[in-house]
Every structure is written in C-alpha cells, then in structure tokens.
Amino acid sequence: MKRKVTLKQIAKELDVSISTVSKALRNSVEISEDTKQKVQAFAKLYNYKPNNIALSLKNRKTNTIGIIIPEIVHHFFSKVIRGVELVANQRGYNVIIGLSNESFAKEVINMEMLANGSIDGFIISLSKETLQLQDYHHFNETINQGMPIVMFDRVVNEIQCDKVIVDDFEGAKNAVEKLIKNECKHIALITTKDYVSVGRLRTQGYLEALKTHGQDLKAELILKLDDNVDYEVNLDALEKEIEQLFKSNSKIDGIFAVNELYALTAMRVAGRLGFRVPDDIQVIGFTDGVLSKHSTPSLSTVSQHAQLMGEKAAGLLIDKLENDHEDETYQTQIIASELIERESTK
Amino acid sequence: MKRKVTLKQIAKELDVSISTVSKALRNSVEISEDTKQKVQAFAKLYNYKPNNIALSLKNRKTNTIGIIIPEIVHHFFSKVIRGVELVANQRGYNVIIGLSNESFAKEVINMEMLANGSIDGFIISLSKETLQLQDYHHFNETINQGMPIVMFDRVVNEIQCDKVIVDDFEGAKNAVEKLIKNECKHIALITTKDYVSVGRLRTQGYLEALKTHGQDLKAELILKLDDNVDYEVNLDALEKEIEQLFKSNSKIDGIFAVNELYALTAMRVAGRLGFRVPDDIQVIGFTDGVLSKHSTPSLSTVSQHAQLMGEKAAGLLIDKLENDHEDETYQTQIIASELIERESTK
DNA sequence: TTCCGTCACGAAAACGTTTTCGTGTTAAAA
DNA sequence: TTTTAACACGAAAACGTTTTCGTGACGGAA
C-alpha cells in the first residue's frame, strides 16, 4: 500500500527543496531544464497529484459547490442535479449534496455543515417547512459571509440572490388555455396549499386563463390538497379526495393538476368512475416526470426543463465565483416551460 | 459583508495567543475559567466555526465520502444516494457525487478528481462501459493508495473490496417461480446482454427456476436487448422488439423482465395486441421504480431495497474508515430482494 | 581586478487548525 | 528563605501547497 506522494517526499528523494519541486512541476522559468526533467519524470513515475485539500486551504477556494434539495428520489430534482453536475464538471468543480428532506432543521444543519469552508457556493431549493415557517436567516447569514447562493424552483423574494425559476404562471396558463381551446367548459384544478410558491403561481395561472377566456371561476372546482401529507405512500387518501371532487362536480371535462401524481391519480380515478380520457375528460399535469410519459394513456404535461435549470443555476453560481463576487447585482433567470401534448388531451 | 472569523482574529482581538483561543474553545483544563468564558463568549458572538478545510488538512481526514454512479435520473440510484446520505449525515460525513454517465472515461476522471484528498473513501456502482472493457485499474490503484472502496449493485469479482449487492439470482428465481406457481407454462424473459452482471444473474435465476420446475428452456422465449441503446428515448424500438417476441411466440402467458421499463413496455404491447394482464399474461419486473406502482395495471416487481443498499454501503465504508482500515478482510453483504405482488400477477 | 546581472535554487510565509512542549508566575511546602 | 509544584499561557511544528523574496555562484563587462 503506497500512500500518496507529496512534494516533500519528492524533494527529499531528489535532494532539492520543496519550492524547487513545486516550481519544476509548474514549469517555472526559474528552474533549469535538467532539474525540471528530473522532477517531472519522478513525479510521473510516482503518479504525483497535488493534494486538493492543501490547495483549497492555500487558495481559499474549494472548487466545490453544494446543492441542497428537499428530496433526491424525485425526477425533477435528480434532473436538476444532473444539470448541475454537468456544468460543474465541465468547469472543474465538484458537487456535494445535502438533503433537507423537506425539513427546516435539516436544511439549516446541512448548510452550516457545508458553509464552514467545504464549498464555495450554494445551489438551493427551499424545503416546504422553510417556506411555511418563512424563516430565512440561514440564507441571509450565508450570503452575508460572502458565500453566493443560487436558488431554483422554490424561491422566495425575501432572499437577495440569483434565482432560476420556471415560468409557473405562464406554464399553467398555457396548459389551461389549451384545455379551453379543446373545448373544456368545466376545468378543475388540483393544487396544493398556497405556501408552496410554485403551487400558488400555478394556481394563479389557472385563474388567469379562466378569466382571460371568460369562464367563471367555480370554487368547487378547485381542490387544494395538503402537501404535507405524503400521498406517495398514502395513495388511497389522494384517490378519495379526487373522487370526491368528481362526484360533487359531475360536469368536469378538464383537469389541470400542479404535479404529476395528482394528474395521474385523477386520470385513474376518472377511469374508474367510467370517464374516458381524453374523450370525456382531458388532463394536463405539471412536471418533468417519468410517469407522464409511460402512463396509459400518456399524460400531457408542462415540462419544466429541470436539467436546464440545473445547468443555468450552476452557470450563474460559477460565474459569480469566478468574478470574485464583484458583481453585486442579482438576476432571476426564467426558464420557459413547454407544453408536451400526449394522449390525455385531444 | 463579514468574512468568517478565524482563531487568529479572535486571538488578536482578545490579545491572547492562537493556541489559547483554540484550547479555550475546546474547554481545555490548561485554560483558566476566566479566559475560557471570555473567548467562548466572543466566539459565540461572532459565530465562530472551525474551518473544515483546515481541519481536513490537519487531520488528513475530510469526513466526506464520494459516490460514483452511472446515472442519477434513475429511481434506483437516487434511492441508493438517499440511503448513503442518510447514514453519512448521521455519522458526520458529507457526500460528494460524481456521475460516470455510463462512461469509462468519465468514471476514471471523476475518481481521480476526488481521490486527491477530497474524500476519505468511495462508494461506487460500475458504468456499463467499464463492465464491458473490464478495465479496473483505477479501482485497484485507488485501493492501493489506501483509500477504501465499497461497491454496490454492479460489482465485479476482480476488485477486492467490500460489496453490497441484491440477490439478483434468488430474486429472479423467486419471481419466475411465482409465475410458474400461477400456472404460467410459457414464460418469456426480457433481459440485457450478459456483460451487465446483474442482467446475467437475473437471467440465471430465470433459467434455474425453469429447470427446478421441469419446464424446458425455449431459446425463442428469451429476448436479449442491447443495453447500450437508450430505450428511454427510443421507446418505439423497444416496443418493436417486444412485439416481435409476442408475435413469434403466441403462447406466451408469463413475462419476467429484468427491469422496469422492459416490463412496463411488455405490458403495454401485450395490451395493444389484445392480451389482458393478468388474465392472459402475467408480468413481473425487477426494480425499485415508481412506474411499477403507478402503472395500470400496477406491476408486480422484485424490489431491491435500494435505500437499504445505500445505507449498508455507507455503513461499511464508514466502519472501515473509523477502524483505520485495520480490518484487511472484505465482506459482501447481500440484501434480500422482495417480491411485491400487484395487479400484473394473479 | 572589480562590478553587475543572470541563473538556479532555497528559505520562509501563508492558508486555519490542533497539539506538544516550554516557560514565567505564583503559591505552597520545606 | 529557598525549592517545588501547579497554573496559565505562548511558541512552534505539522498537515501540503504556492509564491515572494533572498542569495550564492558564475560569467561577462568595465
């Protein structure tokens, strides 16, 4: 077992100073050709690679970015990570992940753990609990210490930083307009409670589309679900809620759901109740998920371009890092969503 | 913008030495109560936290583990990561990710990038290309330098290290036996080419089950797909292959597929060809996926307990790290798979 | 011969810690 | 009064780099 070789060891072996070795390896003009050759050959032989930690300490720069997300077993977030990793790698950065698990406390802990020198900057999507509590001190403190943050998807105005979001409002509006254009007269909305910013915006998009096209808003067509319930493990409850929606509104002919699971479950419940999709009821979801593509019928959906969001976020962060934060202005990049039409709409 | 405060700054401010500050903060008996109080109060006020990088350099221990996987937008792998992150966090470690994207070169690059001091050990699942090339030098070099590796799922005998695998053979055998018990007489296998170890083992499980129960093996019932084709983006091609399988074997009444996508697609194709699932054809997949649960009919499947695999892998790695690698023996932990019966089987 | 400039290299500081060892002061013991 | 021990603290090394600055040797110019 050969431990990694250091400059010091090379220096000793070759009977020169550490400085000489370092310079020789970096091809400094200060060092004679002879010595350079000798040192470089030796280094190659022993597969010398500079120690990253030492470099980080010296340069006060880790070339690592931290990404904190609520959940990783989630198509959207894993695609974002892929985007982040892609450009991070291209630009010589590593990616370290922290999962908040939708918990405020874990978000704070994770950030504190990483903020003490382990990384150069953060990419973050807020946990639901943080959104509820509206406690953003940990972000502001981090920013105050000179560590840049880029937020994506679940963002919040109270924090001054770069942001990457999808046009939730427009995306939802387009989706609902599509349903209207397809002659749906009674479009239901399945959404979350308002504290999740994206849910709120998508709800507003729905409202706006109705308003624009002169459909009146019927409160009984809106189902607001408690997003704290994990319907992924509690599917029955979700189905009951949706079934209730159908039963008290027999004329529903269109559904816009703010995420994939809601949309899919709505389709299934509709089918069970004897409705045909898309003939009787058309459905559009909001997501980057894998379910939409593979369900039968496949689900029309508003794609968020998650990977692109990750790429943009990483790009923004690294730009800021390499400009030495000199740019004190913050930008919000909006990624255009895209309506992907599949079998659940006409 | 207040930069993070260091020991040196505290020392200067309080007019004591750096050593004194360090000791005071660690509650050393060498320091008087008075001084301790003063220092600790000051540190708290300025929110002093030791710099991780400096600690890493000093202790030659980063408390970070690297996980290298072929793909992150994948239910199985993201669940593994969740498991890894869970126990890593519990035990005070961070997790840094590298994506090989199924490429040998990227796997090597990623490992080299991390092996130079950034992490204490690796958790890895091999890329397909690595499995094909059978070039494992980067693993052996890493291990030789004293950095422990734990492999999971896609492992290989040539590398001496701890491993965590699922009982692919048994899992497949059980699944096929379930089909046999449910009176399937013509069970087809949809699998990958043999270089992916897990595909090979599952295939063997299928063969073994047939043999045990006296069914003869019909080569035309086995569909070996080229796993290099990304059928996720090339669904049509996959459907065609499977359709071909059905058409040339009209008596198929059971299907065992080595992953979720194959199983799901088989169900869909079967449906299109007029077969009813599970009445005419029963289907079992192999996966930890989300598709199985939400498809209609929902898919019976062999669960791999991905998160548990991640937890075990992290546990093994950290154990080895904290025993100072003194334990020179390697173990292979086998996670029992579990047949989850849903609607696609009787 | 003297001076100066170039060449090739080494010493040392710095990044932020922890820890070992040394040392000056004070109080108690002889 | 002298010796000793406890106490409280500081200096310095170490982790592995990079970089600035200093310096001795040597050759050429004056």
Short mmCIF file of N, CA and C in Angstrom, two decimals, chain B residues 47-179:
data_model
loop_
_atom_site.label_atom_id
_atom_site.label_comp_id
_atom_site.label_asym_id
_atom_site.label_seq_id
_atom_site.Cartn_x
_atom_site.Cartn_y
_atom_site.Cartn_z
N ASN B 47 -19.99 34.07 15.95
CA ASN B 47 -20.41 32.84 15.29
C ASN B 47 -19.23 32.07 14.70
N TYR B 48 -18.22 31.92 15.52
CA TYR B 48 -17.05 31.19 15.05
C TYR B 48 -17.36 29.72 14.83
N LYS B 49 -16.93 29.21 13.68
CA LYS B 49 -16.98 27.78 13.39
C LYS B 49 -15.65 27.40 12.76
N PRO B 50 -15.05 26.33 13.24
CA PRO B 50 -13.74 25.95 12.69
C PRO B 50 -13.85 25.70 11.19
N ASN B 51 -12.82 26.05 10.50
CA ASN B 51 -12.78 25.85 9.05
C ASN B 51 -12.54 24.38 8.70
N ASN B 52 -13.48 23.82 7.99
CA ASN B 52 -13.39 22.39 7.67
C ASN B 52 -12.15 22.01 6.87
N ILE B 53 -11.79 22.88 5.97
CA ILE B 53 -10.65 22.56 5.12
C ILE B 53 -9.37 22.46 5.95
N ALA B 54 -9.22 23.43 6.83
CA ALA B 54 -8.04 23.41 7.68
C ALA B 54 -8.03 22.14 8.54
N LEU B 55 -9.19 21.80 9.05
CA LEU B 55 -9.28 20.58 9.86
C LEU B 55 -8.95 19.35 9.01
N SER B 56 -9.46 19.34 7.83
CA SER B 56 -9.20 18.20 6.96
C SER B 56 -7.71 18.04 6.71
N LEU B 57 -7.07 19.17 6.46
CA LEU B 57 -5.63 19.11 6.17
C LEU B 57 -4.88 18.61 7.40
N LYS B 58 -5.23 19.18 8.51
CA LYS B 58 -4.53 18.80 9.74
C LYS B 58 -4.76 17.32 10.07
N ASN B 59 -5.98 16.92 10.02
CA ASN B 59 -6.31 15.55 10.43
C ASN B 59 -6.13 14.53 9.32
N ARG B 60 -5.84 14.99 8.15
CA ARG B 60 -5.76 14.11 6.97
C ARG B 60 -7.02 13.25 6.89
N LYS B 61 -8.11 13.91 7.04
CA LYS B 61 -9.41 13.23 7.03
C LYS B 61 -10.45 14.25 6.67
N THR B 62 -11.20 13.99 5.62
CA THR B 62 -12.11 15.02 5.15
C THR B 62 -13.52 14.85 5.68
N ASN B 63 -13.80 13.67 6.23
CA ASN B 63 -15.17 13.36 6.63
C ASN B 63 -16.14 13.54 5.46
N THR B 64 -15.69 13.17 4.33
CA THR B 64 -16.52 13.24 3.14
C THR B 64 -16.35 11.94 2.37
N ILE B 65 -17.46 11.41 1.88
CA ILE B 65 -17.32 10.23 1.06
C ILE B 65 -17.83 10.52 -0.34
N GLY B 66 -17.21 9.91 -1.29
CA GLY B 66 -17.57 10.13 -2.69
C GLY B 66 -18.42 8.99 -3.20
N ILE B 67 -19.47 9.32 -3.92
CA ILE B 67 -20.26 8.26 -4.52
C ILE B 67 -20.27 8.45 -6.03
N ILE B 68 -19.89 7.41 -6.73
CA ILE B 68 -19.82 7.49 -8.19
C ILE B 68 -20.84 6.54 -8.77
N ILE B 69 -21.77 7.08 -9.49
CA ILE B 69 -22.81 6.25 -10.07
C ILE B 69 -22.96 6.55 -11.56
N PRO B 70 -23.54 5.61 -12.28
CA PRO B 70 -23.65 5.79 -13.73
C PRO B 70 -24.67 6.86 -14.11
N GLU B 71 -25.63 7.08 -13.27
CA GLU B 71 -26.76 7.91 -13.69
C GLU B 71 -27.53 8.32 -12.44
N ILE B 72 -27.98 9.55 -12.42
CA ILE B 72 -28.72 9.95 -11.24
C ILE B 72 -30.21 10.05 -11.49
N VAL B 73 -30.59 10.25 -12.72
CA VAL B 73 -32.02 10.34 -13.02
C VAL B 73 -32.56 8.92 -13.16
N HIS B 74 -32.66 8.27 -12.05
CA HIS B 74 -32.94 6.85 -12.05
C HIS B 74 -33.39 6.52 -10.64
N HIS B 75 -34.55 5.94 -10.55
CA HIS B 75 -35.13 5.73 -9.24
C HIS B 75 -34.22 4.91 -8.33
N PHE B 76 -33.67 3.86 -8.89
CA PHE B 76 -32.81 3.00 -8.09
C PHE B 76 -31.62 3.77 -7.52
N PHE B 77 -30.90 4.44 -8.39
CA PHE B 77 -29.69 5.11 -7.92
C PHE B 77 -30.00 6.28 -6.99
N SER B 78 -31.07 6.98 -7.27
CA SER B 78 -31.34 8.10 -6.37
C SER B 78 -31.75 7.58 -4.98
N LYS B 79 -32.39 6.43 -4.96
CA LYS B 79 -32.71 5.85 -3.65
C LYS B 79 -31.46 5.41 -2.91
N VAL B 80 -30.52 4.88 -3.64
CA VAL B 80 -29.26 4.49 -3.02
C VAL B 80 -28.58 5.73 -2.42
N ILE B 81 -28.56 6.79 -3.19
CA ILE B 81 -27.95 8.02 -2.69
C ILE B 81 -28.64 8.47 -1.42
N ARG B 82 -29.95 8.39 -1.42
CA ARG B 82 -30.67 8.81 -0.23
C ARG B 82 -30.21 7.99 0.98
N GLY B 83 -30.04 6.70 0.78
CA GLY B 83 -29.57 5.86 1.86
C GLY B 83 -28.17 6.25 2.31
N VAL B 84 -27.31 6.49 1.35
CA VAL B 84 -25.94 6.88 1.66
C VAL B 84 -25.94 8.19 2.44
N GLU B 85 -26.68 9.13 1.92
CA GLU B 85 -26.70 10.44 2.57
C GLU B 85 -27.23 10.34 3.99
N LEU B 86 -28.22 9.49 4.16
CA LEU B 86 -28.83 9.34 5.48
C LEU B 86 -27.81 8.92 6.53
N VAL B 87 -27.13 7.80 6.27
CA VAL B 87 -26.20 7.37 7.32
C VAL B 87 -24.94 8.22 7.34
N ALA B 88 -24.54 8.71 6.19
CA ALA B 88 -23.38 9.59 6.17
C ALA B 88 -23.63 10.77 7.10
N ASN B 89 -24.76 11.38 6.93
CA ASN B 89 -25.11 12.52 7.76
C ASN B 89 -25.18 12.19 9.23
N GLN B 90 -25.81 11.07 9.52
CA GLN B 90 -25.91 10.65 10.91
C GLN B 90 -24.54 10.51 11.54
N ARG B 91 -23.59 10.05 10.73
CA ARG B 91 -22.27 9.79 11.29
C ARG B 91 -21.28 10.90 11.01
N GLY B 92 -21.81 12.04 10.61
CA GLY B 92 -20.95 13.22 10.47
C GLY B 92 -20.17 13.32 9.19
N TYR B 93 -20.66 12.71 8.16
CA TYR B 93 -19.96 12.78 6.88
C TYR B 93 -20.79 13.53 5.84
N ASN B 94 -20.09 14.11 4.90
CA ASN B 94 -20.73 14.70 3.74
C ASN B 94 -20.62 13.75 2.56
N VAL B 95 -21.43 14.01 1.57
CA VAL B 95 -21.44 13.15 0.39
C VAL B 95 -21.21 13.99 -0.87
N ILE B 96 -20.26 13.56 -1.64
CA ILE B 96 -19.95 14.28 -2.87
C ILE B 96 -20.22 13.32 -4.03
N ILE B 97 -20.91 13.79 -5.04
CA ILE B 97 -21.32 12.87 -6.08
C ILE B 97 -20.55 13.06 -7.38
N GLY B 98 -20.36 11.96 -8.07
CA GLY B 98 -19.78 12.01 -9.40
C GLY B 98 -20.61 11.11 -10.31
N LEU B 99 -20.90 11.60 -11.48
CA LEU B 99 -21.71 10.81 -12.40
C LEU B 99 -20.83 10.31 -13.54
N SER B 100 -20.82 9.02 -13.72
CA SER B 100 -20.00 8.49 -14.82
C SER B 100 -20.77 8.51 -16.12
N ASN B 101 -22.07 8.63 -16.00
CA ASN B 101 -22.86 8.66 -17.22
C ASN B 101 -22.62 7.42 -18.08
N GLU B 102 -22.36 6.32 -17.42
CA GLU B 102 -22.10 5.03 -18.08
C GLU B 102 -20.82 5.03 -18.90
N SER B 103 -20.00 6.06 -18.70
CA SER B 103 -18.76 6.14 -19.50
C SER B 103 -17.53 5.80 -18.66
N PHE B 104 -16.69 4.97 -19.24
CA PHE B 104 -15.45 4.58 -18.56
C PHE B 104 -14.59 5.80 -18.27
N ALA B 105 -14.39 6.61 -19.28
CA ALA B 105 -13.50 7.77 -19.14
C ALA B 105 -13.99 8.70 -18.03
N LYS B 106 -15.29 8.97 -18.03
CA LYS B 106 -15.79 9.88 -17.00
C LYS B 106 -15.68 9.27 -15.61
N GLU B 107 -15.80 7.98 -15.55
CA GLU B 107 -15.63 7.30 -14.27
C GLU B 107 -14.20 7.51 -13.75
N VAL B 108 -13.25 7.32 -14.63
CA VAL B 108 -11.85 7.47 -14.25
C VAL B 108 -11.56 8.91 -13.84
N ILE B 109 -11.95 9.84 -14.68
CA ILE B 109 -11.74 11.26 -14.39
C ILE B 109 -12.32 11.63 -13.03
N ASN B 110 -13.56 11.24 -12.86
CA ASN B 110 -14.24 11.56 -11.62
C ASN B 110 -13.51 11.01 -10.41
N MET B 111 -13.06 9.79 -10.54
CA MET B 111 -12.36 9.19 -9.40
C MET B 111 -11.05 9.90 -9.14
N GLU B 112 -10.34 10.20 -10.20
CA GLU B 112 -9.05 10.88 -9.98
C GLU B 112 -9.25 12.24 -9.35
N MET B 113 -10.30 12.90 -9.79
CA MET B 113 -10.59 14.22 -9.28
C MET B 113 -10.83 14.17 -7.76
N LEU B 114 -11.50 13.12 -7.35
CA LEU B 114 -11.86 13.04 -5.93
C LEU B 114 -10.79 12.38 -5.07
N ALA B 115 -10.01 11.52 -5.70
CA ALA B 115 -9.07 10.72 -4.92
C ALA B 115 -7.92 11.54 -4.36
N ASN B 116 -7.70 12.73 -4.88
CA ASN B 116 -6.56 13.52 -4.43
C ASN B 116 -6.86 14.34 -3.19
N GLY B 117 -7.35 13.66 -2.21
CA GLY B 117 -7.54 14.32 -0.93
C GLY B 117 -8.93 14.82 -0.64
N SER B 118 -9.78 14.86 -1.66
CA SER B 118 -11.11 15.44 -1.43
C SER B 118 -12.00 14.57 -0.56
N ILE B 119 -11.77 13.29 -0.59
CA ILE B 119 -12.65 12.40 0.14
C ILE B 119 -11.86 11.33 0.88
N ASP B 120 -12.55 10.62 1.76
CA ASP B 120 -11.89 9.56 2.52
C ASP B 120 -12.13 8.18 1.93
N GLY B 121 -13.18 8.04 1.15
CA GLY B 121 -13.47 6.73 0.58
C GLY B 121 -14.56 6.82 -0.47
N PHE B 122 -14.67 5.75 -1.24
CA PHE B 122 -15.62 5.73 -2.35
C PHE B 122 -16.76 4.74 -2.15
N ILE B 123 -17.91 5.11 -2.69
CA ILE B 123 -18.98 4.15 -2.91
C ILE B 123 -19.29 4.20 -4.40
N ILE B 124 -19.28 3.04 -5.02
CA ILE B 124 -19.30 3.02 -6.49
C ILE B 124 -20.20 1.93 -7.05
N SER B 125 -20.86 2.27 -8.13
CA SER B 125 -21.50 1.27 -8.96
C SER B 125 -20.94 1.44 -10.37
N LEU B 126 -20.46 0.36 -10.94
CA LEU B 126 -19.69 0.46 -12.19
C LEU B 126 -20.53 0.91 -13.38
N SER B 127 -19.89 1.63 -14.26
CA SER B 127 -20.56 2.03 -15.50
C SER B 127 -20.59 0.83 -16.45
N LYS B 128 -21.56 0.86 -17.34
CA LYS B 128 -21.65 -0.24 -18.30
C LYS B 128 -20.38 -0.38 -19.12
N GLU B 129 -19.83 0.76 -19.49
CA GLU B 129 -18.64 0.69 -20.34
C GLU B 129 -17.48 0.03 -19.60
N THR B 130 -17.35 0.36 -18.34
CA THR B 130 -16.30 -0.27 -17.54
C THR B 130 -16.51 -1.78 -17.50
N LEU B 131 -17.76 -2.18 -17.34
CA LEU B 131 -18.05 -3.60 -17.30
C LEU B 131 -17.70 -4.27 -18.63
N GLN B 132 -17.91 -3.55 -19.69
CA GLN B 132 -17.57 -4.12 -20.99
C GLN B 132 -16.07 -4.21 -21.19
N LEU B 133 -15.39 -3.12 -20.89
CA LEU B 133 -13.95 -3.06 -21.13
C LEU B 133 -13.19 -3.95 -20.15
N GLN B 134 -13.80 -4.19 -19.02
CA GLN B 134 -13.16 -4.96 -17.96
C GLN B 134 -11.82 -4.37 -17.55
N ASP B 135 -11.76 -3.05 -17.56
CA ASP B 135 -10.55 -2.37 -17.15
C ASP B 135 -10.81 -1.79 -15.76
N TYR B 136 -10.15 -2.36 -14.79
CA TYR B 136 -10.44 -1.94 -13.40
C TYR B 136 -9.23 -1.30 -12.73
N HIS B 137 -8.27 -0.83 -13.53
CA HIS B 137 -7.04 -0.34 -12.93
C HIS B 137 -7.28 0.81 -11.96
N HIS B 138 -8.23 1.68 -12.31
CA HIS B 138 -8.44 2.85 -11.44
C HIS B 138 -8.95 2.46 -10.06
N PHE B 139 -9.68 1.38 -9.98
CA PHE B 139 -10.13 0.95 -8.67
C PHE B 139 -8.97 0.38 -7.88
N ASN B 140 -8.21 -0.47 -8.53
CA ASN B 140 -7.12 -1.10 -7.81
C ASN B 140 -6.06 -0.09 -7.37
N GLU B 141 -5.83 0.91 -8.22
CA GLU B 141 -4.88 1.94 -7.81
C GLU B 141 -5.38 2.70 -6.59
N THR B 142 -6.63 3.04 -6.64
CA THR B 142 -7.21 3.77 -5.52
C THR B 142 -7.10 2.97 -4.23
N ILE B 143 -7.46 1.71 -4.32
CA ILE B 143 -7.39 0.85 -3.14
C ILE B 143 -5.95 0.74 -2.65
N ASN B 144 -5.02 0.64 -3.59
CA ASN B 144 -3.61 0.53 -3.24
C ASN B 144 -3.08 1.75 -2.51
N GLN B 145 -3.69 2.88 -2.80
CA GLN B 145 -3.24 4.08 -2.12
C GLN B 145 -3.87 4.20 -0.74
N GLY B 146 -4.58 3.17 -0.36
CA GLY B 146 -5.12 3.17 1.00
C GLY B 146 -6.49 3.80 1.11
N MET B 147 -7.14 4.03 -0.03
CA MET B 147 -8.48 4.60 0.05
C MET B 147 -9.51 3.50 -0.15
N PRO B 148 -10.33 3.28 0.87
CA PRO B 148 -11.28 2.17 0.78
C PRO B 148 -12.41 2.44 -0.22
N ILE B 149 -12.89 1.36 -0.80
CA ILE B 149 -13.98 1.43 -1.77
C ILE B 149 -15.06 0.44 -1.35
N VAL B 150 -16.29 0.86 -1.48
CA VAL B 150 -17.40 -0.09 -1.33
C VAL B 150 -18.18 -0.07 -2.64
N MET B 151 -18.37 -1.23 -3.22
CA MET B 151 -19.14 -1.29 -4.46
C MET B 151 -20.54 -1.80 -4.18
N PHE B 152 -21.47 -1.35 -5.01
CA PHE B 152 -22.83 -1.85 -4.83
C PHE B 152 -23.47 -2.14 -6.18
N ASP B 153 -24.38 -3.04 -6.14
CA ASP B 153 -25.18 -3.45 -7.31
C ASP B 153 -24.35 -3.98 -8.47
N ARG B 154 -23.72 -3.09 -9.21
CA ARG B 154 -22.90 -3.58 -10.31
C ARG B 154 -21.48 -3.77 -9.81
N VAL B 155 -21.19 -4.98 -9.42
CA VAL B 155 -19.88 -5.26 -8.83
C VAL B 155 -19.14 -6.25 -9.71
N VAL B 156 -17.94 -6.57 -9.30
CA VAL B 156 -17.12 -7.42 -10.14
C VAL B 156 -16.09 -8.13 -9.27
N ASN B 157 -15.88 -9.39 -9.52
CA ASN B 157 -15.01 -10.19 -8.67
C ASN B 157 -13.57 -9.73 -8.66
N GLU B 158 -13.16 -9.14 -9.76
CA GLU B 158 -11.75 -8.79 -9.91
C GLU B 158 -11.29 -7.73 -8.92
N ILE B 159 -12.22 -7.04 -8.31
CA ILE B 159 -11.83 -5.98 -7.39
C ILE B 159 -12.06 -6.43 -5.95
N GLN B 160 -11.01 -6.32 -5.16
CA GLN B 160 -11.08 -6.74 -3.77
C GLN B 160 -11.54 -5.58 -2.91
N CYS B 161 -12.80 -5.62 -2.53
CA CYS B 161 -13.30 -4.57 -1.64
C CYS B 161 -14.63 -5.02 -1.06
N ASP B 162 -15.14 -4.24 -0.13
CA ASP B 162 -16.47 -4.54 0.40
C ASP B 162 -17.51 -4.32 -0.70
N LYS B 163 -18.55 -5.14 -0.62
CA LYS B 163 -19.59 -5.02 -1.64
C LYS B 163 -20.97 -5.18 -1.03
N VAL B 164 -21.91 -4.52 -1.65
CA VAL B 164 -23.31 -4.66 -1.26
C VAL B 164 -24.12 -4.97 -2.51
N ILE B 165 -24.72 -6.12 -2.51
CA ILE B 165 -25.48 -6.50 -3.69
C ILE B 165 -26.85 -7.03 -3.31
N VAL B 166 -27.72 -7.08 -4.29
CA VAL B 166 -29.01 -7.68 -4.07
C VAL B 166 -28.90 -9.12 -4.57
N ASP B 167 -29.73 -9.98 -4.06
CA ASP B 167 -29.65 -11.37 -4.50
C ASP B 167 -30.38 -11.52 -5.84
N ASP B 168 -29.72 -10.99 -6.85
CA ASP B 168 -30.34 -10.98 -8.19
C ASP B 168 -30.79 -12.37 -8.60
N PHE B 169 -29.93 -13.33 -8.36
CA PHE B 169 -30.24 -14.70 -8.77
C PHE B 169 -31.51 -15.20 -8.07
N GLU B 170 -31.49 -15.10 -6.75
CA GLU B 170 -32.64 -15.58 -5.98
C GLU B 170 -33.91 -14.80 -6.30
N GLY B 171 -33.74 -13.50 -6.41
CA GLY B 171 -34.89 -12.66 -6.68
C GLY B 171 -35.56 -13.05 -7.99
N ALA B 172 -34.74 -13.24 -8.99
CA ALA B 172 -35.27 -13.61 -10.30
C ALA B 172 -35.92 -14.99 -10.21
N LYS B 173 -35.23 -15.88 -9.53
CA LYS B 173 -35.75 -17.25 -9.40
C LYS B 173 -37.12 -17.22 -8.72
N ASN B 174 -37.22 -16.49 -7.63
CA ASN B 174 -38.50 -16.38 -6.93
C ASN B 174 -39.60 -15.85 -7.82
N ALA B 175 -39.24 -14.82 -8.56
CA ALA B 175 -40.25 -14.20 -9.42
C ALA B 175 -40.76 -15.21 -10.44
N VAL B 176 -39.84 -15.90 -11.05
CA VAL B 176 -40.25 -16.86 -12.08
C VAL B 176 -41.01 -18.02 -11.45
N GLU B 177 -40.60 -18.40 -10.26
CA GLU B 177 -41.33 -19.48 -9.59
C GLU B 177 -42.75 -19.05 -9.25
N LYS B 178 -42.89 -17.78 -8.94
CA LYS B 178 -44.23 -17.25 -8.68
C LYS B 178 -45.09 -17.41 -9.94
N LEU B 179 -44.50 -17.09 -11.07
CA LEU B 179 -45.23 -17.23 -12.33
C LEU B 179 -45.59 -18.69 -12.59
#
